[in-house]
Each structure stands twice: as C-alpha cells, then as structure tokens.
mmCIF file of C-alpha atoms in Angstrom:
data_model
loop_
_atom_site.group_PDB
_atom_site.id
_atom_site.type_symbol
_atom_site.label_atom_id
_atom_site.label_comp_id
_atom_site.label_asym_id
_atom_site.label_seq_id
_atom_site.Cartn_x
_atom_site.Cartn_y
_atom_site.Cartn_z
ATOM 1 C CA MET A 256 20.390 4.015 13.132
ATOM 2 C CA LYS A 257 19.766 6.021 10.159
ATOM 3 C CA VAL A 258 21.620 5.695 7.939
ATOM 4 C CA PRO A 259 23.815 9.221 6.624
ATOM 5 C CA SER A 260 23.158 10.541 3.382
ATOM 6 C CA ALA A 261 25.829 10.162 0.797
ATOM 7 C CA LEU A 262 27.082 13.150 0.449
ATOM 8 C CA VAL A 263 27.424 13.220 4.357
ATOM 9 C CA LEU A 264 28.595 9.161 4.040
ATOM 10 C CA LEU A 265 30.709 10.610 1.580
ATOM 11 C CA LEU A 266 32.689 13.876 3.260
ATOM 12 C CA MET A 267 33.287 11.504 6.100
ATOM 13 C CA ILE A 268 35.384 9.765 4.476
ATOM 14 C CA MET A 269 37.178 12.688 2.912
ATOM 15 C CA THR A 270 38.093 13.790 6.505
ATOM 16 C CA ALA A 271 39.233 9.924 7.770
ATOM 17 C CA SER A 272 41.279 10.155 4.139
ATOM 18 C CA TRP A 273 42.696 13.211 4.738
ATOM 19 C CA ILE A 274 43.392 12.403 8.593
ATOM 20 C CA ILE A 275 45.039 9.270 7.007
ATOM 21 C CA LEU A 276 47.170 11.185 4.814
ATOM 22 C CA ILE A 277 48.526 13.045 7.774
ATOM 23 C CA ALA A 278 48.927 10.490 9.892
ATOM 24 C CA MET A 279 51.120 7.806 6.907
ATOM 25 C CA THR A 280 52.819 10.488 6.302
ATOM 26 C CA TYR A 281 53.950 12.067 8.935
ATOM 27 C CA LEU A 282 54.718 7.672 10.245
ATOM 28 C CA ILE A 283 57.247 7.537 7.223
ATOM 29 C CA PHE A 284 58.435 10.541 7.254
ATOM 30 C CA GLN A 285 59.508 11.877 10.139
ATOM 31 C CA VAL A 286 59.839 8.435 11.681
ATOM 32 C CA ILE A 287 60.520 5.612 9.193
ATOM 33 C CA VAL A 288 63.015 8.022 6.654
ATOM 34 C CA PRO A 289 65.367 8.768 9.765
ATOM 35 C CA ILE A 290 65.915 5.600 11.519
ATOM 36 C CA SER A 291 69.348 6.136 10.551
ATOM 37 C CA PRO A 292 72.417 3.765 12.026
ATOM 38 C CA PRO A 293 75.470 4.398 14.242
ATOM 39 C CA ILE A 294 77.794 6.111 13.567
ATOM 40 C CA HIS A 295 81.003 3.795 11.686
ATOM 41 C CA SER A 296 78.731 0.739 11.970
ATOM 42 C CA PRO A 297 79.407 -2.334 10.041
ATOM 43 C CA TYR A 298 78.091 -2.723 6.266
ATOM 44 C CA SER A 299 76.026 -5.439 7.787
ATOM 45 C CA VAL A 300 73.840 -3.765 9.817
ATOM 46 C CA VAL A 301 73.829 -0.443 7.331
ATOM 47 C CA LEU A 302 72.121 -3.258 5.141
ATOM 48 C CA ALA A 303 70.219 -4.359 7.485
ATOM 49 C CA TYR A 304 68.685 -0.350 8.934
ATOM 50 C CA ALA A 305 68.242 -0.070 5.521
ATOM 51 C CA PHE A 306 66.308 -3.578 4.339
ATOM 52 C CA LEU A 307 64.752 -2.550 8.301
ATOM 53 C CA LYS A 308 63.147 1.292 6.400
ATOM 54 C CA LEU A 309 62.752 -0.075 3.279
ATOM 55 C CA ILE A 310 59.881 -3.121 4.921
ATOM 56 C CA LEU A 311 58.618 -0.791 7.202
ATOM 57 C CA ALA A 312 57.701 2.311 5.176
ATOM 58 C CA VAL A 313 56.021 -0.600 2.386
ATOM 59 C CA ALA A 314 53.961 -1.809 4.986
ATOM 60 C CA SER A 315 52.868 1.394 5.863
ATOM 61 C CA PHE A 316 52.166 2.840 3.107
ATOM 62 C CA GLY A 317 50.454 -0.591 2.372
ATOM 63 C CA PHE A 318 48.354 0.038 4.795
ATOM 64 C CA TRP A 319 47.909 3.166 3.560
ATOM 65 C CA LEU A 320 46.357 2.279 1.033
ATOM 66 C CA TYR A 321 43.862 -0.428 2.218
ATOM 67 C CA SER A 322 42.815 1.947 4.679
ATOM 68 C CA TYR A 323 40.815 3.399 1.401
ATOM 69 C CA PHE A 324 39.901 0.082 0.003
ATOM 70 C CA LEU A 325 37.993 0.211 3.836
ATOM 71 C CA LEU A 326 36.470 3.324 3.266
ATOM 72 C CA ARG A 327 35.766 2.781 -0.104
ATOM 73 C CA ASP A 328 34.057 -1.432 0.646
ATOM 74 C CA MET A 329 32.378 0.025 4.418
ATOM 75 C CA PHE A 330 30.700 2.847 1.715
ATOM 76 C CA VAL A 331 29.090 0.089 -0.549
ATOM 77 C CA LYS A 332 28.806 -2.080 2.565
ATOM 78 C CA VAL A 333 26.173 0.171 4.293
ATOM 79 C CA LYS A 334 24.360 2.587 0.929
ATOM 80 C CA GLY A 335 23.605 -1.391 0.106
ATOM 81 C CA LEU A 336 25.099 0.159 -3.406
ATOM 82 C CA ASN A 337 24.698 -3.981 -4.761
ATOM 83 C CA ARG A 338 22.448 -5.143 -3.168
ATOM 84 C CA SER A 339 19.182 -3.575 -5.179
ATOM 85 C CA PRO A 340 17.246 -5.364 -8.287
ATOM 86 C CA THR A 341 18.366 -3.826 -11.661
ATOM 87 C CA PRO A 342 17.093 -1.427 -12.477
ATOM 88 C CA SER A 343 13.878 -1.766 -15.493
ATOM 89 C CA SER A 344 15.565 -2.383 -19.046
ATOM 90 C CA SER A 345 13.216 0.356 -20.491
ATOM 91 C CA ASP A 346 16.168 2.540 -18.813
ATOM 92 C CA ARG A 347 18.586 3.879 -20.935
ATOM 93 C CA THR A 348 21.984 3.175 -20.787
ATOM 94 C CA GLU A 349 24.539 5.932 -19.974
ATOM 95 C CA PRO A 350 27.295 5.838 -23.567
ATOM 96 C CA MET B 26 51.838 45.150 -9.844
ATOM 97 C CA ILE B 27 51.250 44.479 -13.762
ATOM 98 C CA GLU B 28 51.020 41.065 -12.404
ATOM 99 C CA LEU B 29 47.255 41.234 -11.167
ATOM 100 C CA PHE B 30 46.263 43.105 -13.960
ATOM 101 C CA ILE B 31 47.094 39.280 -16.055
ATOM 102 C CA PRO B 32 44.474 36.905 -14.648
ATOM 103 C CA ILE B 33 41.640 39.028 -15.652
ATOM 104 C CA ILE B 34 43.672 38.632 -19.394
ATOM 105 C CA ALA B 35 42.578 34.759 -18.904
ATOM 106 C CA LEU B 36 39.858 35.436 -18.635
ATOM 107 C CA LEU B 37 38.487 37.254 -21.475
ATOM 108 C CA LEU B 38 41.090 35.130 -23.495
ATOM 109 C CA SER B 39 39.320 32.058 -22.103
ATOM 110 C CA TYR B 40 35.315 33.277 -22.322
ATOM 111 C CA LEU B 41 36.309 34.887 -25.455
ATOM 112 C CA GLY B 42 38.381 32.141 -26.697
ATOM 113 C CA SER B 43 35.161 29.939 -26.409
ATOM 114 C CA LYS B 44 32.662 31.271 -27.517
ATOM 115 C CA TYR B 45 34.737 32.045 -31.034
ATOM 116 C CA LEU B 46 35.628 27.996 -30.226
ATOM 117 C CA ALA B 47 32.213 26.536 -30.084
ATOM 118 C CA SER B 48 31.035 28.719 -33.180
ATOM 119 C CA ALA B 49 34.109 27.751 -35.379
ATOM 120 C CA LEU B 50 33.505 23.971 -34.033
ATOM 121 C CA ALA B 51 30.336 23.325 -34.523
ATOM 122 C CA LYS B 52 30.080 25.286 -38.428
ATOM 123 C CA ARG B 53 33.246 22.321 -39.068
ATOM 124 C CA GLY B 54 30.704 19.556 -37.617
ATOM 125 C CA LEU B 55 33.485 18.691 -35.230
ATOM 126 C CA THR B 56 30.067 18.263 -32.337
ATOM 127 C CA VAL B 57 29.872 15.265 -30.243
ATOM 128 C CA PRO B 58 25.386 14.352 -27.860
ATOM 129 C CA ASP B 59 25.192 15.201 -24.903
ATOM 130 C CA MET B 60 23.626 12.031 -23.909
ATOM 131 C CA HIS B 61 22.270 13.642 -20.262
ATOM 132 C CA LYS B 62 19.977 15.869 -22.313
ATOM 133 C CA PRO B 63 16.014 15.126 -23.899
ATOM 134 C CA GLY B 64 17.418 15.020 -27.787
ATOM 135 C CA THR B 65 21.469 14.807 -27.185
ATOM 136 C CA PRO B 66 21.708 18.122 -28.843
ATOM 137 C CA GLN B 67 25.058 18.417 -30.145
ATOM 138 C CA VAL B 68 28.415 20.369 -28.249
ATOM 139 C CA PRO B 69 31.143 21.298 -29.706
ATOM 140 C CA ARG B 70 34.304 19.490 -28.091
ATOM 141 C CA PRO B 71 37.701 20.088 -27.972
ATOM 142 C CA GLY B 72 37.794 22.966 -25.809
ATOM 143 C CA GLY B 73 41.365 22.570 -25.099
ATOM 144 C CA PRO B 74 43.070 25.187 -27.750
ATOM 145 C CA ALA B 75 40.973 27.971 -25.627
ATOM 146 C CA ILE B 76 42.149 26.598 -22.398
ATOM 147 C CA ALA B 77 45.431 26.349 -22.842
ATOM 148 C CA PHE B 78 45.612 29.062 -25.462
ATOM 149 C CA ALA B 79 43.910 31.358 -22.428
ATOM 150 C CA ILE B 80 46.334 29.730 -20.058
ATOM 151 C CA VAL B 81 50.002 29.986 -22.279
ATOM 152 C CA VAL B 82 49.250 33.089 -22.908
ATOM 153 C CA ALA B 83 48.740 34.855 -20.340
ATOM 154 C CA LEU B 84 51.700 33.089 -18.724
ATOM 155 C CA ASP B 85 53.703 34.416 -22.027
ATOM 156 C CA ILE B 86 52.922 37.905 -20.323
ATOM 157 C CA LEU B 87 53.703 36.778 -17.059
ATOM 158 C CA TYR B 88 56.974 35.665 -18.554
ATOM 159 C CA VAL B 89 58.043 39.166 -19.871
ATOM 160 C CA VAL B 90 56.911 40.682 -17.327
ATOM 161 C CA THR B 91 58.532 39.109 -14.906
ATOM 162 C CA GLY B 92 61.128 36.730 -16.672
ATOM 163 C CA SER B 93 60.822 34.337 -14.030
ATOM 164 C CA GLU B 94 62.043 29.974 -15.224
ATOM 165 C CA GLU B 95 58.850 29.322 -12.743
ATOM 166 C CA VAL B 96 56.166 30.231 -16.002
ATOM 167 C CA LEU B 97 57.962 29.005 -18.699
ATOM 168 C CA ALA B 98 57.837 25.386 -16.926
ATOM 169 C CA LEU B 99 54.568 26.302 -16.450
ATOM 170 C CA SER B 100 54.045 26.375 -19.849
ATOM 171 C CA LEU B 101 56.237 24.401 -20.787
ATOM 172 C CA THR B 102 54.207 21.690 -19.577
ATOM 173 C CA VAL B 103 50.383 22.996 -20.047
ATOM 174 C CA ILE B 104 51.427 23.288 -24.177
ATOM 175 C CA ILE B 105 53.082 19.467 -23.002
ATOM 176 C CA ALA B 106 49.546 18.357 -21.764
ATOM 177 C CA PHE B 107 47.395 19.848 -24.283
ATOM 178 C CA ALA B 108 49.747 18.272 -27.670
ATOM 179 C CA VAL B 109 48.821 14.995 -25.552
ATOM 180 C CA GLY B 110 45.389 15.657 -25.042
ATOM 181 C CA VAL B 111 45.093 16.361 -28.749
ATOM 182 C CA TYR B 112 46.426 13.768 -30.376
ATOM 183 C CA ASP B 113 44.090 11.682 -27.787
ATOM 184 C CA ASP B 114 41.206 13.904 -28.980
ATOM 185 C CA ILE B 115 41.901 12.655 -32.185
ATOM 186 C CA ARG B 116 43.486 9.269 -32.320
ATOM 187 C CA SER B 117 42.461 7.644 -28.872
ATOM 188 C CA LEU B 118 45.084 6.523 -26.867
ATOM 189 C CA LYS B 119 44.153 3.804 -24.889
ATOM 190 C CA GLY B 120 45.098 4.815 -21.158
ATOM 191 C CA PRO B 121 48.416 3.451 -19.994
ATOM 192 C CA VAL B 122 49.785 4.857 -23.737
ATOM 193 C CA LYS B 123 48.187 8.518 -22.353
ATOM 194 C CA VAL B 124 49.829 7.911 -18.839
ATOM 195 C CA ALA B 125 53.720 6.815 -20.527
ATOM 196 C CA LEU B 126 53.691 10.071 -22.703
ATOM 197 C CA LEU B 127 52.003 12.972 -19.733
ATOM 198 C CA PHE B 128 55.600 12.212 -18.173
ATOM 199 C CA THR B 129 56.646 14.111 -20.756
ATOM 200 C CA ALA B 130 54.892 16.635 -19.349
ATOM 201 C CA SER B 131 56.951 16.600 -16.445
ATOM 202 C CA LEU B 132 60.607 17.199 -17.532
ATOM 203 C CA PRO B 133 59.937 21.469 -17.997
ATOM 204 C CA ILE B 134 59.804 21.716 -14.710
ATOM 205 C CA LEU B 135 62.261 19.141 -13.806
ATOM 206 C CA LEU B 136 64.875 19.833 -16.925
ATOM 207 C CA LEU B 137 64.456 24.173 -15.549
ATOM 208 C CA HIS B 138 65.210 22.806 -12.446
ATOM 209 C CA THR B 139 62.000 24.884 -10.679
ATOM 210 C CA TYR B 140 61.458 22.768 -8.385
ATOM 211 C CA VAL B 141 62.756 22.797 -4.331
ATOM 212 C CA PRO B 142 62.798 19.212 -3.055
ATOM 213 C CA LEU B 143 61.070 20.215 0.868
ATOM 214 C CA PRO B 144 58.417 19.785 1.068
ATOM 215 C CA PRO B 145 56.376 21.124 4.125
ATOM 216 C CA PHE B 146 54.516 18.956 5.289
ATOM 217 C CA PRO B 147 51.880 19.295 8.833
ATOM 218 C CA PHE B 148 53.439 18.536 12.269
ATOM 219 C CA ALA B 149 57.419 17.736 10.633
ATOM 220 C CA GLY B 150 58.293 20.855 8.833
ATOM 221 C CA HIS B 151 60.003 21.044 5.383
ATOM 222 C CA LEU B 152 61.521 17.462 4.723
ATOM 223 C CA ARG B 153 64.500 17.103 3.169
ATOM 224 C CA ILE B 154 63.522 14.398 0.053
ATOM 225 C CA THR B 155 65.964 15.028 -1.992
ATOM 226 C CA THR B 156 66.609 11.283 -3.910
ATOM 227 C CA ILE B 157 62.380 10.816 -4.465
ATOM 228 C CA TYR B 158 61.805 14.386 -5.251
ATOM 229 C CA PRO B 159 62.263 13.942 -9.028
ATOM 230 C CA ILE B 160 60.773 10.968 -9.260
ATOM 231 C CA LEU B 161 58.783 12.249 -7.091
ATOM 232 C CA VAL B 162 57.226 15.101 -9.920
ATOM 233 C CA PHE B 163 57.931 13.318 -13.267
ATOM 234 C CA LEU B 164 55.010 11.307 -11.206
ATOM 235 C CA ALA B 165 52.571 14.401 -10.640
ATOM 236 C CA ILE B 166 52.085 15.203 -13.731
ATOM 237 C CA PRO B 167 50.267 12.511 -14.283
ATOM 238 C CA VAL B 168 48.409 11.410 -11.602
ATOM 239 C CA THR B 169 46.872 15.562 -11.591
ATOM 240 C CA SER B 170 45.637 14.852 -15.344
ATOM 241 C CA ASN B 171 44.565 12.064 -14.897
ATOM 242 C CA ALA B 172 42.826 12.366 -11.767
ATOM 243 C CA PHE B 173 41.151 15.304 -13.557
ATOM 244 C CA ASN B 174 40.511 13.433 -17.223
ATOM 245 C CA MET B 175 38.371 11.450 -14.931
ATOM 246 C CA ILE B 176 35.997 13.652 -13.386
ATOM 247 C CA ASP B 177 35.238 15.568 -16.439
ATOM 248 C CA ILE B 178 31.627 13.478 -17.089
ATOM 249 C CA TYR B 179 28.874 16.179 -17.119
ATOM 250 C CA ASN B 180 28.759 19.673 -17.990
ATOM 251 C CA GLY B 181 30.370 22.166 -16.021
ATOM 252 C CA LEU B 182 31.925 19.455 -13.068
ATOM 253 C CA ILE B 183 36.295 19.673 -14.451
ATOM 254 C CA SER B 184 36.231 23.523 -14.719
ATOM 255 C CA GLY B 185 34.163 23.881 -11.819
ATOM 256 C CA PHE B 186 36.008 21.345 -9.560
ATOM 257 C CA SER B 187 39.344 23.361 -11.334
ATOM 258 C CA ALA B 188 38.276 26.705 -9.996
ATOM 259 C CA ILE B 189 37.122 25.558 -6.590
ATOM 260 C CA ALA B 190 40.566 23.281 -5.984
ATOM 261 C CA THR B 191 42.273 26.581 -6.699
ATOM 262 C CA LEU B 192 41.461 29.061 -4.215
ATOM 263 C CA PRO B 193 43.534 27.082 -0.913
ATOM 264 C CA LEU B 194 46.115 27.173 -3.444
ATOM 265 C CA PHE B 195 45.965 30.918 -3.605
ATOM 266 C CA VAL B 196 44.863 31.453 0.059
ATOM 267 C CA SER B 197 47.355 29.379 0.527
ATOM 268 C CA PHE B 198 50.380 32.142 -1.929
ATOM 269 C CA LEU B 199 48.665 34.652 0.094
ATOM 270 C CA ILE B 200 48.763 34.122 3.603
ATOM 271 C CA ARG B 201 53.111 33.115 2.348
ATOM 272 C CA GLY B 202 53.547 36.960 0.098
ATOM 273 C CA ASP B 203 54.406 35.493 -2.535
ATOM 274 C CA MET B 204 52.629 37.392 -4.821
ATOM 275 C CA LEU B 205 54.036 35.657 -8.028
ATOM 276 C CA MET B 206 52.733 32.017 -6.873
ATOM 277 C CA VAL B 207 49.178 34.670 -6.270
ATOM 278 C CA SER B 208 49.101 36.203 -10.400
ATOM 279 C CA ILE B 209 49.321 32.475 -10.983
ATOM 280 C CA SER B 210 46.946 31.093 -9.614
ATOM 281 C CA LEU B 211 44.701 33.960 -10.173
ATOM 282 C CA ILE B 212 45.735 33.571 -13.905
ATOM 283 C CA PHE B 213 44.184 29.803 -13.960
ATOM 284 C CA MET B 214 41.329 30.590 -11.696
ATOM 285 C CA MET B 215 39.799 32.901 -14.258
ATOM 286 C CA THR B 216 40.511 30.926 -17.066
ATOM 287 C CA MET B 217 38.226 28.106 -15.799
ATOM 288 C CA LEU B 218 35.865 30.581 -14.457
ATOM 289 C CA GLY B 219 35.713 32.161 -18.125
ATOM 290 C CA PHE B 220 35.608 28.157 -19.603
ATOM 291 C CA TYR B 221 32.425 27.260 -17.188
ATOM 292 C CA LEU B 222 30.834 30.370 -18.011
ATOM 293 C CA LEU B 223 30.231 27.635 -21.736
ATOM 294 C CA HIS B 224 31.097 24.761 -20.063
ATOM 295 C CA ARG B 225 28.209 24.985 -16.869
ATOM 296 C CA ASN B 226 24.874 22.661 -18.089
ATOM 297 C CA PRO B 227 24.096 23.194 -20.723
ATOM 298 C CA SER B 228 26.809 23.316 -22.048
ATOM 299 C CA LYS B 229 28.557 24.747 -25.217
ATOM 300 C CA LEU B 230 31.300 22.918 -24.865
ATOM 301 C CA PHE B 231 33.830 20.363 -23.837
ATOM 302 C CA PRO B 232 36.850 21.334 -22.996
ATOM 303 C CA GLY B 233 37.730 16.712 -24.596
ATOM 304 C CA ASP B 234 41.382 15.951 -22.979
ATOM 305 C CA SER B 235 43.585 18.674 -24.280
ATOM 306 C CA GLY B 236 41.742 20.180 -21.784
ATOM 307 C CA SER B 237 41.207 18.119 -18.637
ATOM 308 C CA LEU B 238 45.557 16.742 -19.765
ATOM 309 C CA ALA B 239 45.949 20.597 -19.386
ATOM 310 C CA ILE B 240 43.991 22.020 -16.273
ATOM 311 C CA GLY B 241 45.520 18.902 -14.414
ATOM 312 C CA ALA B 242 49.262 19.120 -15.498
ATOM 313 C CA ALA B 243 48.643 23.111 -15.367
ATOM 314 C CA TYR B 244 47.289 22.309 -11.633
ATOM 315 C CA GLY B 245 50.261 19.798 -10.408
ATOM 316 C CA ALA B 246 53.240 22.147 -12.602
ATOM 317 C CA ILE B 247 51.396 24.628 -9.904
ATOM 318 C CA ALA B 248 51.943 23.325 -6.871
ATOM 319 C CA ILE B 249 55.461 21.724 -7.406
ATOM 320 C CA ILE B 250 56.877 24.852 -8.080
ATOM 321 C CA GLY B 251 54.583 27.183 -5.411
ATOM 322 C CA LYS B 252 56.053 24.218 -2.800
ATOM 323 C CA VAL B 253 52.329 23.714 -1.875
ATOM 324 C CA GLU B 254 52.004 19.808 -2.632
ATOM 325 C CA ILE B 255 50.746 18.307 0.837
ATOM 326 C CA VAL B 256 47.887 21.042 0.230
ATOM 327 C CA ALA B 257 47.629 19.478 -3.526
ATOM 328 C CA VAL B 258 46.717 16.698 -2.695
ATOM 329 C CA VAL B 259 43.928 18.132 0.053
ATOM 330 C CA ALA B 260 42.385 20.646 -2.087
ATOM 331 C CA LEU B 261 41.923 16.837 -5.229
ATOM 332 C CA LEU B 262 41.173 14.239 -2.677
ATOM 333 C CA PRO B 263 37.388 14.525 -4.395
ATOM 334 C CA ALA B 264 38.703 13.361 -7.801
ATOM 335 C CA ILE B 265 42.298 10.960 -6.399
ATOM 336 C CA LEU B 266 39.847 9.028 -4.112
ATOM 337 C CA ASN B 267 37.777 8.832 -7.309
ATOM 338 C CA ALA B 268 40.395 7.670 -9.993
ATOM 339 C CA PHE B 269 41.577 5.740 -6.496
ATOM 340 C CA PHE B 270 38.179 4.094 -6.860
ATOM 341 C CA VAL B 271 38.058 3.358 -10.107
ATOM 342 C CA ILE B 272 41.307 2.138 -10.985
ATOM 343 C CA SER B 273 41.123 -0.283 -7.978
ATOM 344 C CA SER B 274 36.894 -1.329 -9.462
ATOM 345 C CA VAL B 275 38.163 -2.128 -12.884
ATOM 346 C CA GLY B 276 41.911 -2.945 -11.679
ATOM 347 C CA GLY B 277 43.846 -0.070 -14.267
ATOM 348 C CA ILE B 278 44.118 2.281 -15.973
ATOM 349 C CA ILE B 279 41.056 2.936 -18.341
ATOM 350 C CA GLU B 280 39.042 4.312 -20.912
ATOM 351 C CA HIS B 281 35.159 6.185 -19.896
ATOM 352 C CA LYS B 282 34.406 3.533 -23.007
ATOM 353 C CA GLU B 283 36.692 0.955 -21.986
ATOM 354 C CA MET B 284 33.636 -0.044 -18.893
ATOM 355 C CA LYS B 285 32.575 -2.997 -19.841
ATOM 356 C CA LYS B 286 29.625 -2.063 -16.849
ATOM 357 C CA ARG B 287 28.509 1.017 -16.459
ATOM 358 C CA PRO B 288 28.906 2.660 -13.287
ATOM 359 C CA VAL B 289 25.475 5.569 -13.605
ATOM 360 C CA ARG B 290 22.114 4.619 -15.702
ATOM 361 C CA LEU B 291 20.028 7.362 -17.728
ATOM 362 C CA ASN B 292 16.120 6.664 -16.644
ATOM 363 C CA SER B 293 14.541 7.617 -19.035
ATOM 364 C CA ASP B 294 13.379 11.490 -17.576
ATOM 365 C CA PHE B 295 17.318 11.606 -18.550
ATOM 366 C CA THR B 296 17.884 11.605 -14.320
ATOM 367 C CA LEU B 297 20.579 9.257 -13.194
ATOM 368 C CA VAL B 298 20.824 6.739 -10.577
ATOM 369 C CA ALA B 299 23.898 4.438 -9.106
ATOM 370 C CA SER B 300 24.078 0.952 -11.899
ATOM 371 C CA ARG B 301 23.129 -1.328 -8.458
ATOM 372 C CA GLU B 302 25.516 -4.765 -10.191
ATOM 373 C CA SER B 303 28.129 -5.867 -8.118
ATOM 374 C CA ASP B 304 30.910 -5.293 -10.986
ATOM 375 C CA ALA B 305 30.316 -2.323 -11.923
ATOM 376 C CA PRO B 306 33.028 0.762 -10.835
ATOM 377 C CA VAL B 307 32.780 2.109 -7.776
ATOM 378 C CA THR B 308 32.712 6.010 -8.459
ATOM 379 C CA LEU B 309 32.257 9.103 -7.084
ATOM 380 C CA ALA B 310 29.130 9.682 -9.475
ATOM 381 C CA ARG B 311 27.890 6.741 -8.325
ATOM 382 C CA MET B 312 28.191 6.667 -4.478
ATOM 383 C CA LEU B 313 26.010 10.213 -4.860
ATOM 384 C CA LEU B 314 23.642 8.575 -6.747
ATOM 385 C CA SER B 315 23.388 6.543 -4.092
ATOM 386 C CA ASP B 316 20.365 7.457 -2.573
ATOM 387 C CA GLY B 317 18.274 7.125 -4.997
ATOM 388 C CA ASN B 318 18.104 8.896 -8.817
ATOM 389 C CA LEU B 319 19.386 12.350 -9.209
ATOM 390 C CA SER B 320 19.546 15.464 -12.508
ATOM 391 C CA GLU B 321 23.414 16.341 -13.474
ATOM 392 C CA LYS B 322 22.321 19.731 -12.021
ATOM 393 C CA GLU B 323 22.157 18.154 -8.932
ATOM 394 C CA VAL B 324 25.430 15.270 -8.759
ATOM 395 C CA VAL B 325 27.198 18.695 -10.000
ATOM 396 C CA TYR B 326 25.870 20.219 -7.239
ATOM 397 C CA ARG B 327 27.630 17.592 -4.998
ATOM 398 C CA PHE B 328 30.556 16.910 -6.966
ATOM 399 C CA PHE B 329 31.118 21.605 -6.073
ATOM 400 C CA VAL B 330 30.353 20.113 -2.019
ATOM 401 C CA LEU B 331 32.719 17.477 -1.620
ATOM 402 C CA GLU B 332 35.674 20.215 -3.319
ATOM 403 C CA ALA B 333 34.843 22.925 -1.414
ATOM 404 C CA PHE B 334 35.112 20.821 1.695
ATOM 405 C CA ALA B 335 38.066 19.432 0.974
ATOM 406 C CA SER B 336 39.296 22.780 -0.007
ATOM 407 C CA LEU B 337 38.981 23.842 3.155
ATOM 408 C CA LEU B 338 41.136 20.977 4.680
ATOM 409 C CA ALA B 339 43.318 21.863 1.797
ATOM 410 C CA ILE B 340 43.843 25.225 4.159
ATOM 411 C CA ILE B 341 43.821 23.646 7.574
ATOM 412 C CA THR B 342 46.675 21.624 6.326
ATOM 413 C CA PHE B 343 48.547 24.695 4.942
ATOM 414 C CA LEU B 344 48.551 26.200 8.842
ATOM 415 C CA LEU B 345 49.669 22.946 10.626
ATOM 416 C CA THR B 346 52.636 23.033 7.813
ATOM 417 C CA GLU B 347 53.580 26.406 10.088
ATOM 418 C CA VAL B 348 53.504 23.690 13.350
ATOM 419 C CA ARG B 349 55.786 21.148 14.556
ATOM 420 C CA LEU B 350 55.947 18.423 16.822
#
C-alpha cells in the first residue's frame, strides 16, 4: 500500500485528534461528571461515588493522552522517521 | 460602528511600528543571525514591542469607546505576558520559570471576573463547571503562550499561523452577533497581518519571546473572554499537537537551545531535512520534513495548510456546539 505524504498523514492525525477531543470531552463532562448518588445517600455512598467519578475521569484523561502518543508513534513508524541513516557529516546543524 | 474601524488602526500601528522598530534595533546592533539563509544575515529582534503596542493601543481605544471590562482584562493580560517575554528576551528564562511567571498573565481575567464558567461544547450545550473553570483559566494563558512560542521557528510562521487561527474565532463571533468580540478578533488578526508583512520570508524582524508570548496570551484571553474555548482549542490543534509531541519526546518544557538533539537539520544548500536520530524530538516540523528536503518557505506553507484545515474543523466545532444529543 502506498504511504501517504507527510502532510496528508498529519491532516489525518489532526482529524483523528479532533474526533478524540470531542468524544472525550463529551464522555468526561456529559457522562462522568453528572454521575451523582441518590438523594439522601449516606456519606460513605457519596464518598464512593466521588471516588468512582475521579477514577473514571483520570482513566478517560489517561486514555485521551495515550491516544495522542499512539498517533505520534504511528506516524514515526509509517514514515520510518527513526530508520534511515543520519545525513552526511557535511550537513550543517540548525542552531 | 466605530469599533469596526479600530482594527485598521491596529494594522497600521503594527506595520509602521514594526518597520520603525526593525530599523531602530538594527541601528543599535540588536540583531540575531538567521541561520536558514545563505550568509546568515542579521535580523533585528525582538519585534514584540511593536506587536504589544499595536494590540494594547487598539484595545485601549476600544475600551474608551465601549467601557467594556473584557477589553481592559485582555489588554492587561497582553501587557503582563509581554513583560514576561521582554525579561525572557533579555535574560533567557528556563522553561518552567517562564511558565510560572505566565500564570500571572491570567490574573486580570480572574480578578476582573471577565469569564463565564459555562463553556459551550459540541453535542452538550453549555457545561456548568463553576468550580474548575477558574483553574482552567489560570492554566490556559501559559498553555497558549507556550504553544505559540514553540512554533516560532521559521520566517513568517507564528504571525501567519496566528492570523489564520483567528479566522474561526472571528466567524464564530460573527455568527453569534457579538460585535465587541468581532472587533477584538479583528484587532488581533490585523495586528498579526501588519507584523507578517515584515516577518514573512525573508524576515526583516523576528518577534522574539516578547512577541510570541504576547500573541499566545492574547489568543488565549480572546478565547476565554469570547466564550469560544473549545473552538480555540481545535483551531490551535497543530500548535497543541506540536507542543505535546515535543514535551512528550524531551520529557519536559525546555528551550529550543537546550535540546540535546536537533529535530531538523540544515543542508549545505539551505534546505531543511528531518533528523533520523531515534532520540531526536518529534516536532511537527520534523514530521512535515519526513518525506525529504524542503525549503523554509515550503515548510511554512505546509504549516499554513495544517492551520487552515484546523480552522475549518474549528468552525465545524462551533456549529456543533448548537447541536445537543
């Protein structure tokens, strides 16, 4: 299969990042944050719900960040960014 | 109606101020070499004073006309970020120290309470996050300032990128009918265009950290005050991804010159090539160069294509905030 150009691949990564951003903000703010215990629950249940929300939010945020690592590593792998030999010694290095 | 003429003042102040500053800095020998050009010509730096002057004067005129506290908060945010940048241009601050100082630039927005803790999100309407929103405001200005600072790497990039990134904010304000924010976003865009005329390839003036931090702070503040936070985040995706890739590669916030391995190398014909060293930082520029050698102009053009695409996604995002599931 033909490897897309770097620009096209980055446009695809940006689209994926956008979809993930919208999906994860929806999940965190509309699904996890509104979770609340039944009215007049004992303190231990309220605490357990708060703990559950914290764990779900941290897990979602962790997955969110991890997905960006995956996108970056996918690009590096597809484009072989770390594979080729280094340029010749006559090349100048950017300051 | 006069509000819509103030952006023209910003354009003139930015262009003429940059021109004057470039010649004044050159006369005093305040220049740095442009390493991407044959003969490494000396380019005046920093152009930040011209950028900050144009934005702040235009905003102050708008404040006199409207008396809006939002305009005052934005103006103060730009001044503080600019001051941090000036110190950085003179003393060269460490990354974490710069971030810590930039937290103070969020204070005018927080103290004047020029924010609404109900940000609109796609499919979700307005979220009620009254407790954590001030914390997000506190974090937002250092994040946007540093994201812009990290893309200030090539001639014309940060100024052109910022002008394109402001388009979705301008369109959002226009659709919403918020004429004050339309005027503010136009002031910012025109300032960027005025500066771009001198910053484009071959640059006659570099913004320096005083310029890039003021630009980033202004952008972040416009997003918060204008209640288009998520639209701005999407519009800045290329800069945010770049910052995320760099920070995750090098394991922290560090200055360009502190990087042990360069992500991009310069060939003898002055084209740019991606480093193939496995431990070199993964930056957006390195990714764009992974197909082969490109001139500086070609890399900047690709950055603009990415930013134009992100701006389109940002406008779609704004339209989706009107949709509820």
